[in-house]
Amino acid sequence: MLQRIEVGYRHLEDDVAGQGVRASLQEDLGVRVNSVEFVDVFESEPGFSSKDLFFLAENLFSDPITQTVSIGRPLRSRFDFKIEVRFHGGVLDNVGEMAAYAVRQMIPSAPADLRIHNIRQYVLHGRLTLVQAEKICTKLLANPLIEHYTIMQRKANER
Amino acid sequence: MNDEIVLAGRSGHQLMELSRQMGWSLNETEMKVIASHFLKLKRNPSRIELESLAQTWSEHCKHKVFTGEITLVENGKKRVIRNLFKSTIKKATLGIAKKKKFLWSVFWDNAGIIEFTKDFGVAFKVETHNHPSALDPYAGANTGVGGVVRDILGCGLGAKPIASTDVFCFADPRTDASLVPSGILHPKRVFKGVRRGVKEYGNPMGIPTVNGSIFFDERFLGNPLVFCGTVGLIPRGAEKKRPRKGDSIVVIGGRTGRDGIHGATFSSAELSEVSETSVVQIGNPIEEKKVLDVILQARDRRLFNAITDFGAGGFGSAVGEMAQGLGARVFLDRAPLKQQGLLPWEIWVSESQERMVLSVSPAHLKAFRELCAFEDVEAFELGTFTGSGKIELFYGTETVGVLDLRFLHEGLPLFCERAEWSAPVFFIPSFSQPAGLNAVLRQLLAHPNIASKESTVRQYDFEVQGGTIGKPFVGRLGDGPADAAVIKPLPDRPLAITLSNGINPWYSDLDPYWMAASVIDESIRNSLSVGGNIDHLALLDNFCWGNPTDPRKLGALVRTAQGCHDTAQAFGTPFISGKDSFYNEFRIGEKTISVPGTLLISAVSVMPDASALLSMDFKEAGNPVYLVGSTFNELGGSHYLHVLGKTGGMPPLVRFAQAKKIFESVSRLTRQNVRFAPRMVRAIHDLSEGGLAVAAAEMAFASPYGVELDLSFVPLGEKKMRADEVLFSESNSRFLIEVQAEHENAFRRLLKGVPFARVGTVTPEPFLRVRGARGELLLDSSCPVLKAAWTRTLDW
């Protein structure tokens, strides 16, 4: 079974990646947003027992002082747009491979065919159109040659 | 053999069509030679054999243009050049090698090696990674660094990488997004991606990135240039290598995958909106660091007889190269794969990163395997070197291909092309001297080519390994632009290495010959400005050109190579390694944009005494400022004309005899400098983009001081020159030097015989003030204002 771990920052000021994206959006694309939160997503296949999973989430995937983790469900439920970028199959995913290597070191009983994929998630807060979100993906966050992206938009009646 | 491909009976046109479809980039003559070779063997070639030939015969691997036959029509006269490389660049080196004895290994290996101390050599190599960087800037630059580091690891029996250099050519990052056609990434995105790619390979590997340069021109929009260089240290005796018959072919490092198939042949193709995507790869610096650790230990224990890296063409190229004069049996099914289902030919030509191949004698195989296991590096035996003169390829028990080594390496038909060259006619643009020169100077300082690159350089770790004594940024606040980097790699020896570069494609629009001479001059000036030594200095050439089948572009290439030869010979500075990259063009619809003919010269020099290190920031108010070298009215290709929106002008020439004298004098000056207390030469900066005005401004705003100059004292090469010409001319072989007041006489004595003059004084107030011949104030700017203009352009 596929398991998903999402890791983000407790405080916006620690989220350098998110702040960098916000600045680039403004400087390079002329798009203003209120804030951007960066979330590191790890998808593991096959999954682990919940005991192992909690152990890994605390001790491998996150820094418990600055970061928070969510297992099996989205870390950020409030957003205007949520963008996820992942590599096409066959493109080297260094972070994912290194995570799998580390898991094997920490849990010797981990399955040999363990695969972990790293996905970059950007949680955007601000008034944007879907067209703008598409542009943010193609012009800044993803290169369609090696990566694909998904865009999630907050439902219109939510606020 | 299965998967045979029938060549017999196909017309030239059909053969070309096949080559194009398969992505081989072989031309009609080459396809015909291959067809007749297999006709003689009375059999059809298999896919893997044709793939091997295509990769090995690619421009990338065989340098067909430089080794081919060029019929040059020069000013109406015809002459045939057989092997441009041998008759220009190599010829200069061989001539110099008779007199200078510091060359250890030139041209044949993955890197050039010169003597550092009696027991250590310096290896240096600069590669280009343009096409991959156009598709994905991050990944392209990332693997570019990884590739050149492997060149250093695979040179001789392995050198230890101690420093990297990176030079880029982009379009202006301020380009309006609406002017960037679809299918092309915005230049700012390219810039940021490339920078991150360099950072995320060099830093994790623990190799300091110490020197570089960035040049902007709109013709790099669809085809950026990314030059990656690495310097290594190699113990004496390890510069030679030779695989032996019976040795195992051992591959270590990353696994083989489908990524990076056809990179070698891809580099011979023009980029278009629909380029192949399997050539985009991402590097893994941690893997390469482990490979490095294995190689250096195995080298010192002499566990292998030869080594090379897998670059373009994968196993096929590297094994084919090592097996020359021997033969090899290769078992492709033994290769550990990243993903299942690769065909034998894909395994054979895949260019997956972080892999090296070694020739290990059976006696050392066990020890070598143990070392790899200890360092957590995967190693496997791909096959053995034989004496058969053939490469025999197996998959399991099945023979999948047999290649005759002689045909593989010598069967390639000569590249024959026509080149044209006619002497350029220079016209001098006529315009009156602009009124507000202060504003022009600010514009120049803000031009991206001149503006501070600190925001880029600070992202690189240039301190790791602890040897960077001459840093990329100098001055009291550490934000003045150094001319070159200085590395002191051996803690117990006083010797140091300077690394510098020269690049300016704008001159090649006027005359590529003088472009070549100018960039060599610039790289040497930069080196001498930090204390480099003209008697122990070597050069690397990197050509990036458009389509070589265009006679005018090929003519310009010939002219550049001649410039390289004449300049290197005149200065006694040999070429030790180089690289060429062609087809740097981009097609959008019907329009083809070609990059300007670009030559990067990288210079490496050995300083006998690291304490002779110099920097460019003014040190003390009241000290006299000297200008060494003559100024000519040479505004052609200058940044001054560019910001004024003018074209034309004379490109800067190099007066070889005088320039050599100047270099020798400056070199002597910096060597003698250590005997003076306080030092005689306090600050030195070379004059290049933006000329005297920019150099003086930089020296001032890197320090807490200012400077006052009087143009009437500037040594002129011609009679009548206007003030703006004197201020902004980019004439070569010039230095601006701050001299300690009490040592002025000694300084003057040491410079006897070269043109020089005292042109001003360092002032306590931070202002740049320049007076003209009648005493009028031409420039009067506060240094903080100038500095702000200089830092703002690229401060992201």
mmCIF file with all atom_site columns, C-alpha atoms in Angstrom, chain A residues 5-155:
data_model
loop_
_atom_site.group_PDB
_atom_site.id
_atom_site.type_symbol
_atom_site.label_atom_id
_atom_site.label_alt_id
_atom_site.label_comp_id
_atom_site.label_asym_id
_atom_site.label_entity_id
_atom_site.label_seq_id
_atom_site.pdbx_PDB_ins_code
_atom_site.Cartn_x
_atom_site.Cartn_y
_atom_site.Cartn_z
_atom_site.occupancy
_atom_site.B_iso_or_equiv
_atom_site.pdbx_formal_charge
_atom_site.auth_seq_id
_atom_site.auth_comp_id
_atom_site.auth_asym_id
_atom_site.auth_atom_id
_atom_site.pdbx_PDB_model_num
ATOM 1   C CA . ILE A 1 5   ? 4.154   11.580 4.660   1.00 0.00 ? 5   ILE A CA 1
ATOM 2   C CA . GLU A 1 6   ? 3.920   15.354 4.417   1.00 0.00 ? 6   GLU A CA 1
ATOM 3   C CA . VAL A 1 7   ? 6.470   17.577 6.138   1.00 0.00 ? 7   VAL A CA 1
ATOM 4   C CA . GLY A 1 8   ? 6.128   21.339 6.570   1.00 0.00 ? 8   GLY A CA 1
ATOM 5   C CA . TYR A 1 9   ? 7.350   24.122 8.780   1.00 0.00 ? 9   TYR A CA 1
ATOM 6   C CA . ARG A 1 10  ? 5.769   25.205 12.058  1.00 0.00 ? 10  ARG A CA 1
ATOM 7   C CA . HIS A 1 11  ? 6.606   28.857 11.459  1.00 0.00 ? 11  HIS A CA 1
ATOM 8   C CA . LEU A 1 12  ? 6.540   30.715 8.173   1.00 0.00 ? 12  LEU A CA 1
ATOM 9   C CA . GLU A 1 13  ? 9.875   32.410 8.878   1.00 0.00 ? 13  GLU A CA 1
ATOM 10  C CA . ASP A 1 14  ? 11.669  29.041 8.926   1.00 0.00 ? 14  ASP A CA 1
ATOM 11  C CA . ASP A 1 15  ? 10.257  28.127 5.530   1.00 0.00 ? 15  ASP A CA 1
ATOM 12  C CA . VAL A 1 16  ? 13.052  29.457 3.341   1.00 0.00 ? 16  VAL A CA 1
ATOM 13  C CA . ALA A 1 17  ? 11.955  27.507 0.271   1.00 0.00 ? 17  ALA A CA 1
ATOM 14  C CA . GLY A 1 18  ? 8.429   28.889 0.512   1.00 0.00 ? 18  GLY A CA 1
ATOM 15  C CA . GLN A 1 19  ? 9.672   32.427 0.952   1.00 0.00 ? 19  GLN A CA 1
ATOM 16  C CA . GLY A 1 20  ? 12.031  32.000 -1.993  1.00 0.00 ? 20  GLY A CA 1
ATOM 17  C CA . VAL A 1 21  ? 9.163   30.912 -4.228  1.00 0.00 ? 21  VAL A CA 1
ATOM 18  C CA . ARG A 1 22  ? 7.055   33.850 -3.069  1.00 0.00 ? 22  ARG A CA 1
ATOM 19  C CA . ALA A 1 23  ? 9.878   36.266 -3.923  1.00 0.00 ? 23  ALA A CA 1
ATOM 20  C CA . SER A 1 24  ? 10.475  34.651 -7.328  1.00 0.00 ? 24  SER A CA 1
ATOM 21  C CA . LEU A 1 25  ? 6.763   34.795 -8.111  1.00 0.00 ? 25  LEU A CA 1
ATOM 22  C CA . GLN A 1 26  ? 6.833   38.519 -7.561  1.00 0.00 ? 26  GLN A CA 1
ATOM 23  C CA . GLU A 1 27  ? 10.212  39.340 -9.113  1.00 0.00 ? 27  GLU A CA 1
ATOM 24  C CA . ASP A 1 28  ? 10.226  36.950 -12.056 1.00 0.00 ? 28  ASP A CA 1
ATOM 25  C CA . LEU A 1 29  ? 6.563   36.498 -12.914 1.00 0.00 ? 29  LEU A CA 1
ATOM 26  C CA . GLY A 1 30  ? 5.021   39.644 -11.437 1.00 0.00 ? 30  GLY A CA 1
ATOM 27  C CA . VAL A 1 31  ? 2.521   37.562 -9.459  1.00 0.00 ? 31  VAL A CA 1
ATOM 28  C CA . ARG A 1 32  ? 1.759   38.656 -5.904  1.00 0.00 ? 32  ARG A CA 1
ATOM 29  C CA . VAL A 1 33  ? 0.574   36.152 -3.323  1.00 0.00 ? 33  VAL A CA 1
ATOM 30  C CA . ASN A 1 34  ? 0.147   36.521 0.422   1.00 0.00 ? 34  ASN A CA 1
ATOM 31  C CA . SER A 1 35  ? 2.308   33.574 1.295   1.00 0.00 ? 35  SER A CA 1
ATOM 32  C CA . VAL A 1 36  ? 3.708   30.297 0.033   1.00 0.00 ? 36  VAL A CA 1
ATOM 33  C CA . GLU A 1 37  ? 4.212   27.275 2.238   1.00 0.00 ? 37  GLU A CA 1
ATOM 34  C CA . PHE A 1 38  ? 6.583   24.568 1.078   1.00 0.00 ? 38  PHE A CA 1
ATOM 35  C CA . VAL A 1 39  ? 5.768   20.981 1.959   1.00 0.00 ? 39  VAL A CA 1
ATOM 36  C CA . ASP A 1 40  ? 8.074   18.030 1.343   1.00 0.00 ? 40  ASP A CA 1
ATOM 37  C CA . VAL A 1 41  ? 6.034   14.971 0.476   1.00 0.00 ? 41  VAL A CA 1
ATOM 38  C CA . PHE A 1 42  ? 7.349   11.409 0.614   1.00 0.00 ? 42  PHE A CA 1
ATOM 39  C CA . GLU A 1 43  ? 5.444   8.552  -0.926  1.00 0.00 ? 43  GLU A CA 1
ATOM 40  C CA . SER A 1 44  ? 6.557   5.130  0.134   1.00 0.00 ? 44  SER A CA 1
ATOM 41  C CA . GLU A 1 45  ? 5.730   1.834  -1.490  1.00 0.00 ? 45  GLU A CA 1
ATOM 42  C CA . PRO A 1 46  ? 5.193   -0.582 0.160   1.00 0.00 ? 46  PRO A CA 1
ATOM 43  C CA . GLY A 1 47  ? 4.233   1.108  3.407   1.00 0.00 ? 47  GLY A CA 1
ATOM 44  C CA . PHE A 1 48  ? 5.304   0.458  6.979   1.00 0.00 ? 48  PHE A CA 1
ATOM 45  C CA . SER A 1 49  ? 3.648   -0.522 10.215  1.00 0.00 ? 49  SER A CA 1
ATOM 46  C CA . SER A 1 50  ? 2.281   2.522  11.976  1.00 0.00 ? 50  SER A CA 1
ATOM 47  C CA . LYS A 1 51  ? 4.919   2.145  14.701  1.00 0.00 ? 51  LYS A CA 1
ATOM 48  C CA . ASP A 1 52  ? 7.746   2.266  12.157  1.00 0.00 ? 52  ASP A CA 1
ATOM 49  C CA . LEU A 1 53  ? 6.070   5.050  10.299  1.00 0.00 ? 53  LEU A CA 1
ATOM 50  C CA . PHE A 1 54  ? 5.825   7.297  13.356  1.00 0.00 ? 54  PHE A CA 1
ATOM 51  C CA . PHE A 1 55  ? 9.427   6.514  14.231  1.00 0.00 ? 55  PHE A CA 1
ATOM 52  C CA . LEU A 1 56  ? 10.598  7.467  10.726  1.00 0.00 ? 56  LEU A CA 1
ATOM 53  C CA . ALA A 1 57  ? 8.422   10.557 10.519  1.00 0.00 ? 57  ALA A CA 1
ATOM 54  C CA . GLU A 1 58  ? 9.911   11.907 13.745  1.00 0.00 ? 58  GLU A CA 1
ATOM 55  C CA . ASN A 1 59  ? 13.491  10.762 13.324  1.00 0.00 ? 59  ASN A CA 1
ATOM 56  C CA . LEU A 1 60  ? 14.179  10.758 9.621   1.00 0.00 ? 60  LEU A CA 1
ATOM 57  C CA . PHE A 1 61  ? 11.744  12.786 7.592   1.00 0.00 ? 61  PHE A CA 1
ATOM 58  C CA . SER A 1 62  ? 11.412  15.821 9.817   1.00 0.00 ? 62  SER A CA 1
ATOM 59  C CA . ASP A 1 63  ? 13.198  18.078 12.228  1.00 0.00 ? 63  ASP A CA 1
ATOM 60  C CA . PRO A 1 64  ? 10.802  17.968 15.183  1.00 0.00 ? 64  PRO A CA 1
ATOM 61  C CA . ILE A 1 65  ? 11.877  21.409 16.393  1.00 0.00 ? 65  ILE A CA 1
ATOM 62  C CA . THR A 1 66  ? 11.055  23.404 13.267  1.00 0.00 ? 66  THR A CA 1
ATOM 63  C CA . GLN A 1 67  ? 8.812   21.040 11.316  1.00 0.00 ? 67  GLN A CA 1
ATOM 64  C CA . THR A 1 68  ? 5.518   19.262 11.643  1.00 0.00 ? 68  THR A CA 1
ATOM 65  C CA . VAL A 1 69  ? 4.498   16.008 10.000  1.00 0.00 ? 69  VAL A CA 1
ATOM 66  C CA . SER A 1 70  ? 1.262   14.577 8.794   1.00 0.00 ? 70  SER A CA 1
ATOM 67  C CA . ILE A 1 71  ? 0.885   10.892 7.968   1.00 0.00 ? 71  ILE A CA 1
ATOM 68  C CA . GLY A 1 72  ? -1.725  9.651  5.588   1.00 0.00 ? 72  GLY A CA 1
ATOM 69  C CA . ARG A 1 73  ? -3.599  12.929 5.263   1.00 0.00 ? 73  ARG A CA 1
ATOM 70  C CA . PRO A 1 74  ? -2.836  16.417 3.995   1.00 0.00 ? 74  PRO A CA 1
ATOM 71  C CA . LEU A 1 75  ? -0.733  18.620 6.268   1.00 0.00 ? 75  LEU A CA 1
ATOM 72  C CA . ARG A 1 76  ? -2.262  21.832 4.960   1.00 0.00 ? 76  ARG A CA 1
ATOM 73  C CA . SER A 1 77  ? -6.007  21.961 4.640   1.00 0.00 ? 77  SER A CA 1
ATOM 74  C CA . ARG A 1 78  ? -6.225  25.723 4.116   1.00 0.00 ? 78  ARG A CA 1
ATOM 75  C CA . PHE A 1 79  ? -5.050  26.963 0.746   1.00 0.00 ? 79  PHE A CA 1
ATOM 76  C CA . ASP A 1 80  ? -6.109  28.802 -2.363  1.00 0.00 ? 80  ASP A CA 1
ATOM 77  C CA . PHE A 1 81  ? -3.979  26.647 -4.651  1.00 0.00 ? 81  PHE A CA 1
ATOM 78  C CA . LYS A 1 82  ? -1.946  23.580 -3.886  1.00 0.00 ? 82  LYS A CA 1
ATOM 79  C CA . ILE A 1 83  ? 0.649   22.607 -6.498  1.00 0.00 ? 83  ILE A CA 1
ATOM 80  C CA . GLU A 1 84  ? 2.539   19.339 -6.478  1.00 0.00 ? 84  GLU A CA 1
ATOM 81  C CA . VAL A 1 85  ? 5.565   18.662 -8.668  1.00 0.00 ? 85  VAL A CA 1
ATOM 82  C CA . ARG A 1 86  ? 7.124   15.253 -9.171  1.00 0.00 ? 86  ARG A CA 1
ATOM 83  C CA . PHE A 1 87  ? 9.660   13.742 -11.560 1.00 0.00 ? 87  PHE A CA 1
ATOM 84  C CA . HIS A 1 88  ? 8.648   11.653 -14.532 1.00 0.00 ? 88  HIS A CA 1
ATOM 85  C CA . GLY A 1 89  ? 9.443   7.973  -14.045 1.00 0.00 ? 89  GLY A CA 1
ATOM 86  C CA . GLY A 1 90  ? 13.066  7.246  -14.950 1.00 0.00 ? 90  GLY A CA 1
ATOM 87  C CA . VAL A 1 91  ? 14.376  10.663 -13.911 1.00 0.00 ? 91  VAL A CA 1
ATOM 88  C CA . LEU A 1 92  ? 16.716  10.411 -10.942 1.00 0.00 ? 92  LEU A CA 1
ATOM 89  C CA . ASP A 1 93  ? 14.999  11.410 -7.696  1.00 0.00 ? 93  ASP A CA 1
ATOM 90  C CA . ASN A 1 94  ? 17.980  11.997 -5.391  1.00 0.00 ? 94  ASN A CA 1
ATOM 91  C CA . VAL A 1 95  ? 15.936  12.905 -2.329  1.00 0.00 ? 95  VAL A CA 1
ATOM 92  C CA . GLY A 1 96  ? 13.674  9.878  -2.699  1.00 0.00 ? 96  GLY A CA 1
ATOM 93  C CA . GLU A 1 97  ? 16.585  7.497  -3.228  1.00 0.00 ? 97  GLU A CA 1
ATOM 94  C CA . MET A 1 98  ? 18.490  8.899  -0.287  1.00 0.00 ? 98  MET A CA 1
ATOM 95  C CA . ALA A 1 99  ? 15.372  8.601  1.884   1.00 0.00 ? 99  ALA A CA 1
ATOM 96  C CA . ALA A 1 100 ? 14.998  4.928  0.935   1.00 0.00 ? 100 ALA A CA 1
ATOM 97  C CA . TYR A 1 101 ? 18.676  4.355  1.693   1.00 0.00 ? 101 TYR A CA 1
ATOM 98  C CA . ALA A 1 102 ? 18.280  5.972  5.110   1.00 0.00 ? 102 ALA A CA 1
ATOM 99  C CA . VAL A 1 103 ? 15.162  3.939  5.880   1.00 0.00 ? 103 VAL A CA 1
ATOM 100 C CA . ARG A 1 104 ? 17.046  0.732  5.145   1.00 0.00 ? 104 ARG A CA 1
ATOM 101 C CA . GLN A 1 105 ? 19.771  1.856  7.563   1.00 0.00 ? 105 GLN A CA 1
ATOM 102 C CA . MET A 1 106 ? 17.259  2.651  10.316  1.00 0.00 ? 106 MET A CA 1
ATOM 103 C CA . ILE A 1 107 ? 14.901  -0.271 9.838   1.00 0.00 ? 107 ILE A CA 1
ATOM 104 C CA . PRO A 1 108 ? 16.911  -3.305 8.783   1.00 0.00 ? 108 PRO A CA 1
ATOM 105 C CA . SER A 1 109 ? 13.701  -5.256 8.215   1.00 0.00 ? 109 SER A CA 1
ATOM 106 C CA . ALA A 1 110 ? 12.509  -2.762 5.553   1.00 0.00 ? 110 ALA A CA 1
ATOM 107 C CA . PRO A 1 111 ? 11.523  -4.519 2.327   1.00 0.00 ? 111 PRO A CA 1
ATOM 108 C CA . ALA A 1 112 ? 14.277  -4.779 -0.278  1.00 0.00 ? 112 ALA A CA 1
ATOM 109 C CA . ASP A 1 113 ? 12.047  -3.423 -3.019  1.00 0.00 ? 113 ASP A CA 1
ATOM 110 C CA . LEU A 1 114 ? 11.215  -0.297 -0.995  1.00 0.00 ? 114 LEU A CA 1
ATOM 111 C CA . ARG A 1 115 ? 10.769  2.783  -3.176  1.00 0.00 ? 115 ARG A CA 1
ATOM 112 C CA . ILE A 1 116 ? 10.321  6.302  -1.916  1.00 0.00 ? 116 ILE A CA 1
ATOM 113 C CA . HIS A 1 117 ? 9.361   9.222  -4.146  1.00 0.00 ? 117 HIS A CA 1
ATOM 114 C CA . ASN A 1 118 ? 9.867   12.820 -3.197  1.00 0.00 ? 118 ASN A CA 1
ATOM 115 C CA . ILE A 1 119 ? 7.213   15.307 -4.263  1.00 0.00 ? 119 ILE A CA 1
ATOM 116 C CA . ARG A 1 120 ? 7.477   19.068 -3.837  1.00 0.00 ? 120 ARG A CA 1
ATOM 117 C CA . GLN A 1 121 ? 4.263   20.699 -2.671  1.00 0.00 ? 121 GLN A CA 1
ATOM 118 C CA . TYR A 1 122 ? 3.639   24.432 -2.782  1.00 0.00 ? 122 TYR A CA 1
ATOM 119 C CA . VAL A 1 123 ? 0.696   25.779 -0.828  1.00 0.00 ? 123 VAL A CA 1
ATOM 120 C CA . LEU A 1 124 ? -0.288  29.183 -2.190  1.00 0.00 ? 124 LEU A CA 1
ATOM 121 C CA . HIS A 1 125 ? -2.376  31.716 -0.302  1.00 0.00 ? 125 HIS A CA 1
ATOM 122 C CA . GLY A 1 126 ? -3.643  34.642 -2.334  1.00 0.00 ? 126 GLY A CA 1
ATOM 123 C CA . ARG A 1 127 ? -6.032  35.691 -5.069  1.00 0.00 ? 127 ARG A CA 1
ATOM 124 C CA . LEU A 1 128 ? -4.998  33.813 -8.163  1.00 0.00 ? 128 LEU A CA 1
ATOM 125 C CA . THR A 1 129 ? -6.709  32.448 -11.242 1.00 0.00 ? 129 THR A CA 1
ATOM 126 C CA . LEU A 1 130 ? -6.265  28.913 -12.514 1.00 0.00 ? 130 LEU A CA 1
ATOM 127 C CA . VAL A 1 131 ? -4.516  30.373 -15.573 1.00 0.00 ? 131 VAL A CA 1
ATOM 128 C CA . GLN A 1 132 ? -2.022  32.084 -13.285 1.00 0.00 ? 132 GLN A CA 1
ATOM 129 C CA . ALA A 1 133 ? -1.492  28.867 -11.343 1.00 0.00 ? 133 ALA A CA 1
ATOM 130 C CA . GLU A 1 134 ? -0.742  27.045 -14.623 1.00 0.00 ? 134 GLU A CA 1
ATOM 131 C CA . LYS A 1 135 ? 1.746   29.741 -15.525 1.00 0.00 ? 135 LYS A CA 1
ATOM 132 C CA . ILE A 1 136 ? 3.412   29.449 -12.124 1.00 0.00 ? 136 ILE A CA 1
ATOM 133 C CA . CYS A 1 137 ? 3.875   25.741 -12.795 1.00 0.00 ? 137 CYS A CA 1
ATOM 134 C CA . THR A 1 138 ? 5.299   25.993 -16.297 1.00 0.00 ? 138 THR A CA 1
ATOM 135 C CA . LYS A 1 139 ? 7.361   29.144 -15.814 1.00 0.00 ? 139 LYS A CA 1
ATOM 136 C CA . LEU A 1 140 ? 8.751   28.589 -12.361 1.00 0.00 ? 140 LEU A CA 1
ATOM 137 C CA . LEU A 1 141 ? 8.067   25.397 -10.476 1.00 0.00 ? 141 LEU A CA 1
ATOM 138 C CA . ALA A 1 142 ? 8.255   22.573 -12.996 1.00 0.00 ? 142 ALA A CA 1
ATOM 139 C CA . ASN A 1 143 ? 10.015  21.712 -16.236 1.00 0.00 ? 143 ASN A CA 1
ATOM 140 C CA . PRO A 1 144 ? 7.562   19.541 -18.215 1.00 0.00 ? 144 PRO A CA 1
ATOM 141 C CA . LEU A 1 145 ? 10.529  17.786 -19.849 1.00 0.00 ? 145 LEU A CA 1
ATOM 142 C CA . ILE A 1 146 ? 11.398  16.016 -16.609 1.00 0.00 ? 146 ILE A CA 1
ATOM 143 C CA . GLU A 1 147 ? 8.571   16.795 -14.216 1.00 0.00 ? 147 GLU A CA 1
ATOM 144 C CA . HIS A 1 148 ? 4.806   16.814 -14.082 1.00 0.00 ? 148 HIS A CA 1
ATOM 145 C CA . TYR A 1 149 ? 2.570   18.798 -11.829 1.00 0.00 ? 149 TYR A CA 1
ATOM 146 C CA . THR A 1 150 ? -0.931  18.793 -10.398 1.00 0.00 ? 150 THR A CA 1
ATOM 147 C CA . ILE A 1 151 ? -2.920  21.825 -9.325  1.00 0.00 ? 151 ILE A CA 1
ATOM 148 C CA . MET A 1 152 ? -5.575  21.751 -6.640  1.00 0.00 ? 152 MET A CA 1
ATOM 149 C CA . GLN A 1 153 ? -7.901  24.691 -6.262  1.00 0.00 ? 153 GLN A CA 1
ATOM 150 C CA . ARG A 1 154 ? -9.925  25.534 -3.160  1.00 0.00 ? 154 ARG A CA 1
ATOM 151 C CA . LYS A 1 155 ? -13.609 24.974 -3.756  1.00 0.00 ? 155 LYS A CA 1
#
